[in-house]
Amino acid sequence: MKPEERLAELEQLARQLGATLRYEKGDFEGGCCILKAQKIILVNKKLAPQRKATVLAVALHELGLDAVFIKPVIREFIEDEVAKALRAAQVGPTP
């Protein structure tokens, strides 16, 4: 699956979860938050499609995915990206 197709699938999943997805400029990658009971996912619009998909996958996982059907290939991508993020957090930044 191409990164653009994967990103489109993840965007659709965000809509299914009732999350507001915003692409903005700034010095950040992105993530999710809840503001006044509204789920918001913020992604840096200058990132490459593959990186946008990664940020979106981790944010969706944080919001919870138990209540929606997810295509197996997308579920696998989300699980892989979350595992990578956890490994990176355990190792910490490189000097």
Coordinates of N, CA and C in Angstrom, one line a residue:
M1 N 0.8 -1.2 0.0 CA 0.0 0.0 0.0 C 0.9 1.2 0.0
K2 N 0.6 2.2 -0.9 CA 1.3 3.4 -0.9 C 1.1 4.3 0.3
P3 N 2.1 5.1 0.7 CA 1.9 6.0 1.8 C 0.7 6.9 1.8
E4 N 0.4 7.4 0.6 CA -0.8 8.2 0.4 C -2.1 7.5 0.6
E5 N -2.1 6.2 0.2 CA -3.3 5.4 0.4 C -3.5 5.1 1.9
R6 N -2.4 4.7 2.5 CA -2.4 4.4 3.9 C -2.9 5.6 4.7
L7 N -2.4 6.8 4.4 CA -2.8 8.1 5.0 C -4.3 8.3 4.9
A8 N -4.8 8.1 3.7 CA -6.2 8.2 3.4 C -7.1 7.3 4.3
E9 N -6.6 6.1 4.4 CA -7.3 5.1 5.3 C -7.3 5.5 6.8
L10 N -6.2 6.0 7.2 CA -6.1 6.5 8.6 C -6.9 7.7 8.8
E11 N -7.0 8.6 7.8 CA -7.9 9.8 7.9 C -9.3 9.4 8.1
Q12 N -9.7 8.4 7.3 CA -11.1 7.9 7.3 C -11.4 7.3 8.7
L13 N -10.4 6.6 9.3 CA -10.5 6.0 10.6 C -10.7 7.1 11.7
A14 N -10.0 8.2 11.5 CA -10.1 9.3 12.4 C -11.5 9.9 12.4
R15 N -12.1 10.0 11.2 CA -13.5 10.4 11.1 C -14.5 9.5 11.7
Q16 N -14.2 8.2 11.6 CA -15.1 7.2 12.2 C -15.0 7.3 13.7
L17 N -13.9 7.7 14.3 CA -13.8 7.8 15.7 C -14.3 9.2 16.2
G18 N -14.8 10.0 15.3 CA -15.3 11.3 15.6 C -14.2 12.3 16.0
A19 N -13.0 12.1 15.5 CA -11.9 13.0 15.8 C -11.9 14.1 14.8
T20 N -11.5 15.3 15.2 CA -11.2 16.4 14.3 C -9.7 16.3 13.9
L21 N -9.5 16.2 12.6 CA -8.1 16.1 12.1 C -7.7 17.4 11.5
R22 N -6.6 17.9 12.0 CA -6.1 19.2 11.5 C -4.6 19.1 11.1
Y23 N -4.4 19.6 9.9 CA -3.0 19.7 9.4 C -2.6 21.2 9.5
E24 N -1.5 21.4 10.3 CA -1.1 22.8 10.5 C 0.4 22.9 10.3
K25 N 0.9 24.1 10.2 CA 2.4 24.4 10.1 C 2.9 24.6 11.5
G26 N 4.1 24.3 11.7 CA 4.7 24.6 13.0 C 6.0 23.7 13.3
D27 N 6.5 23.9 14.4 CA 7.7 23.2 14.8 C 7.3 22.0 15.7
F28 N 6.6 21.0 15.1 CA 6.1 19.9 15.9 C 5.8 18.8 14.8
E29 N 5.6 17.6 15.3 CA 5.2 16.5 14.4 C 3.7 16.3 14.5
G30 N 3.2 16.2 15.7 CA 1.8 16.0 15.9 C 1.4 15.1 17.0
G31 N 0.1 14.9 17.2 CA -0.4 14.1 18.3 C -1.8 14.3 18.5
C32 N -2.3 13.8 19.6 CA -3.8 14.0 19.9 C -4.0 14.6 21.2
C33 N -5.2 15.2 21.4 CA -5.6 15.7 22.6 C -7.1 15.8 22.7
I34 N -7.6 16.0 23.9 CA -9.1 16.1 24.0 C -9.3 17.5 24.6
L35 N -10.1 18.3 23.9 CA -10.3 19.7 24.3 C -11.8 19.9 24.4
K36 N -12.3 20.1 25.6 CA -13.7 20.2 25.9 C -14.5 19.1 25.3
A37 N -14.1 17.9 25.5 CA -14.7 16.6 25.1 C -14.6 16.4 23.6
Q38 N -13.9 17.2 22.9 CA -13.6 17.0 21.4 C -12.3 16.4 21.2
K39 N -12.2 15.3 20.5 CA -11.0 14.6 20.1 C -10.4 15.4 19.0
I40 N -9.1 15.8 19.1 CA -8.4 16.5 18.1 C -7.1 15.9 17.8
I41 N -6.8 15.6 16.5 CA -5.5 15.1 16.1 C -4.9 16.2 15.3
L42 N -3.7 16.6 15.7 CA -2.9 17.6 15.0 C -1.7 17.0 14.3
V43 N -1.5 17.3 13.0 CA -0.4 16.8 12.3 C 0.3 17.9 11.5
N44 N 1.6 17.9 11.5 CA 2.3 18.9 10.8 C 2.1 18.7 9.3
K45 N 1.6 19.7 8.6 CA 1.3 19.5 7.2 C 2.5 19.4 6.3
K46 N 3.7 19.8 6.8 CA 4.9 19.8 6.0 C 5.6 18.4 6.0
L47 N 5.1 17.5 6.8 CA 5.8 16.1 6.9 C 5.5 15.4 5.6
A48 N 6.3 14.4 5.3 CA 6.1 13.5 4.2 C 4.9 12.6 4.5
P49 N 4.2 12.1 3.5 CA 3.0 11.3 3.7 C 3.3 10.1 4.6
Q50 N 4.5 9.4 4.5 CA 4.8 8.3 5.4 C 4.9 8.8 6.8
R51 N 5.5 9.9 7.1 CA 5.6 10.4 8.5 C 4.3 10.9 9.0
K52 N 3.4 11.5 8.1 CA 2.1 11.9 8.6 C 1.3 10.6 9.0
A53 N 1.4 9.6 8.2 CA 0.7 8.3 8.5 C 1.2 7.8 9.9
T54 N 2.5 7.8 10.1 CA 3.0 7.4 11.4 C 2.5 8.2 12.6
V55 N 2.5 9.5 12.5 CA 2.0 10.4 13.5 C 0.5 10.1 13.8
L56 N -0.2 9.9 12.7 CA -1.7 9.7 12.8 C -2.0 8.3 13.4
A57 N -1.2 7.3 13.0 CA -1.4 6.0 13.6 C -1.2 6.0 15.1
V58 N -0.1 6.6 15.6 CA 0.1 6.7 17.0 C -1.0 7.4 17.7
A59 N -1.4 8.5 17.1 CA -2.5 9.3 17.8 C -3.8 8.6 17.8
L60 N -4.1 7.8 16.8 CA -5.3 7.0 16.8 C -5.3 6.0 17.8
H61 N -4.1 5.3 18.0 CA -4.0 4.3 19.0 C -4.2 4.9 20.4
E62 N -3.7 6.1 20.6 CA -3.9 6.8 21.9 C -5.4 7.0 22.2
L63 N -6.2 7.3 21.1 CA -7.6 7.6 21.3 C -8.4 6.3 21.6
G64 N -7.9 5.2 21.1 CA -8.5 3.9 21.4 C -9.2 3.4 20.1
L65 N -9.0 2.2 19.7 CA -9.5 1.7 18.5 C -10.4 0.4 18.7
D66 N -10.9 0.2 19.9 CA -11.7 -1.0 20.1 C -13.1 -1.0 19.5
A67 N -13.6 0.2 19.3 CA -15.0 0.3 18.8 C -15.2 0.4 17.3
V68 N -14.1 0.3 16.5 CA -14.3 0.4 15.1 C -13.6 -0.8 14.4
F69 N -14.1 -1.1 13.2 CA -13.4 -2.1 12.3 C -12.3 -1.4 11.6
I70 N -11.2 -2.1 11.6 CA -10.0 -1.6 10.9 C -9.5 -2.7 10.0
K71 N -9.2 -2.3 8.8 CA -8.6 -3.3 7.8 C -7.4 -3.9 8.4
P72 N -7.2 -5.2 8.2 CA -6.0 -5.9 8.8 C -4.7 -5.2 8.5
V73 N -4.5 -4.8 7.2 CA -3.2 -4.1 6.8 C -3.0 -2.8 7.6
I74 N -4.1 -2.1 7.8 CA -4.0 -0.8 8.6 C -3.8 -1.1 10.1
R75 N -4.5 -2.1 10.6 CA -4.2 -2.5 12.0 C -2.8 -2.9 12.2
E76 N -2.2 -3.6 11.3 CA -0.8 -4.1 11.4 C 0.1 -2.9 11.4
F77 N -0.2 -1.9 10.5 CA 0.6 -0.7 10.4 C 0.6 0.1 11.7
I78 N -0.6 0.3 12.3 CA -0.7 1.0 13.5 C 0.0 0.3 14.6
E79 N -0.1 -1.0 14.7 CA 0.6 -1.8 15.8 C 2.1 -1.7 15.6
D80 N 2.6 -1.7 14.4 CA 4.0 -1.6 14.1 C 4.6 -0.2 14.5
E81 N 3.8 0.8 14.1 CA 4.3 2.2 14.4 C 4.2 2.5 15.9
V82 N 3.2 2.0 16.6 CA 3.2 2.1 18.1 C 4.3 1.4 18.7
A83 N 4.6 0.2 18.3 CA 5.8 -0.5 18.8 C 7.1 0.2 18.6
K84 N 7.3 0.8 17.4 CA 8.5 1.6 17.1 C 8.6 2.8 18.0
A85 N 7.4 3.5 18.2 CA 7.4 4.6 19.1 C 7.8 4.3 20.5
L86 N 7.3 3.1 21.0 CA 7.6 2.7 22.4 C 9.1 2.3 22.5
R87 N 9.6 1.7 21.5 CA 11.0 1.3 21.5 C 11.9 2.6 21.5
A88 N 11.5 3.6 20.7 CA 12.3 4.8 20.6 C 12.2 5.6 22.0
A89 N 11.0 5.5 22.6 CA 10.9 6.2 23.9 C 11.7 5.5 25.0
Q90 N 11.9 4.2 24.9 CA 12.7 3.5 25.9 C 14.2 3.7 25.7
V91 N 14.6 3.9 24.5 CA 16.0 4.1 24.2 C 16.4 5.6 24.5
G92 N 15.5 6.5 24.2 CA 15.7 7.9 24.4 C 16.4 8.5 23.3
P93 N 16.6 9.8 23.3 CA 17.3 10.5 22.2 C 18.7 10.2 22.1
T94 N 19.2 10.2 20.9 CA 20.6 9.9 20.6 C 21.4 11.1 20.8
P95 N 22.6 11.0 21.5 CA 23.4 12.2 21.7 C 24.0 12.8 20.5

